[in-house]
Amino acid sequence: MTFKSKSIGEICFTIALAILCVLIFLLIAYPLYFIIIASISDSVLVSTGKVLLFPKGVSFFGYGEIFNDSRIWVGYRNTILYTVAGTAVNLLVTLPAAYVLSRKEFKAGKIIMFAFVFTMFFNGGLIPTYLLMKDLNIINTIWVFIVPFCVNVFYLIIARTFFENSLPKEVYEAAAMDGCSHFTYFIKVALPLSKALISVVGLYYLVGHWNDFFTGLIYIRSNELQPLQIVLRDILLSNQVFSSGAGSGGGAGGYAQRYADQIKYGVIIISTLPILTVYPFIQKYFDKGVMIGSVKG
C-alpha cells in the first residue's frame, strides 16, 4: 500500500506513530547524550542547568584524573578477566544442564529442576553464604567471582525451554539413527542451532559479571583483586570528600568542585562503554533470542 492510497485517518495514525517513536527515542537517547557532554563540560555550568544540548567550558580534566589513577587499569584488567572467565563457565555449565533437563527420557529431570527452582525463592542469606565461601577458601580470590554463581536458574529455564521447543525431536531421531550419542548431538547439532540462545544468555551473564559490585564489596579485601565497579566507587567517594574541601582548604575544595561532575559522569561513561561496544555485534541474535520461551500461537 503506497502513501497516496492511504486514507486520511491512516496517514494521521502513521504520522502520530512516527512522532511517538521519535519522542521515545529521545527519552532514551538524551540521558546518555547528556552524560557524554556533561563529562567534558564545566561542572558549575552543568549544575546550574546551562548545559542542555552542547558542551560548555570544554575540559578533559575529569578523564585525565580518572585515567591517571592506576587503580582504573587494575580494575579493568580484573573485571575483564572475571567477565570473560565467568561468562565462559556460566555457558559451560548452563547449556549442558539445560539440554539434559530438556530431555523427556531423563526421568530425574523434574526433581532436579524443582531443586533449581527452589533456590529462586529461598536462599541461606548473606551470613551463611559468607561462611560457606570462607570454608571453601575462595574469599579474596578470583574464584569467588566465578564458581559460586556459575548457574543462574532463570537463564537455565530459558535455555531448557529453547531446547524443548525449538529443536524438533525428529532431528535427534535422525541423528540417533546415524549413531550420534547425546554428547555428539549436543556438540554438533544442538549448539550450532542455538546461536540466538547462546548470544542472549551469554550477554545477560556478561552484563551481570561486568556490573557485579556486591561480590567485590563483600568478599574481596585485596586492592589488586578489586573489580572496576569497586574502583570507580572509591574514586567517586574520594572525589566527593575532596570536592567538599575536607582536609585541604576551601581553595582546593572549590577547584575540585569545578570538575566534580566531570569525574562523576566520566566514571559512568568508562563503566558502560565496553558493554555498549559489544552489544551491536550480537544484536542480530538478540532480536531473535529475546523471544525464547514466549507463547507461540
Short mmCIF file of C-alpha atoms in Angstrom, two decimals, residues 1 36 44 47 55 79-80 83 95-96 111 114 118 157 215 219 238 255 279 293 296:
data_model
loop_
_atom_site.label_atom_id
_atom_site.label_comp_id
_atom_site.label_asym_id
_atom_site.label_seq_id
_atom_site.Cartn_x
_atom_site.Cartn_y
_atom_site.Cartn_z
CA MET A 1 0.00 0.00 0.00
CA ILE A 36 28.65 12.46 27.48
CA VAL A 44 29.36 24.73 37.55
CA SER A 47 24.87 22.07 37.97
CA PRO A 55 29.07 21.09 25.98
CA THR A 79 36.82 -7.08 35.53
CA ILE A 80 37.68 -8.24 32.02
CA THR A 83 33.72 -11.28 32.94
CA LEU A 95 23.86 -25.07 28.37
CA PRO A 96 24.65 -28.77 29.04
CA ILE A 111 13.17 -33.48 40.62
CA PHE A 114 12.49 -28.43 41.26
CA PHE A 118 13.56 -23.87 44.90
CA ILE A 157 14.91 -22.18 32.46
CA THR A 215 30.76 -9.67 45.28
CA TYR A 219 34.33 -11.00 49.58
CA SER A 238 37.38 10.25 47.18
CA TYR A 255 38.84 23.77 42.43
CA TYR A 279 26.13 -5.12 22.03
CA GLY A 293 10.26 -19.09 25.81
CA LYS A 296 3.58 -19.03 20.31
#
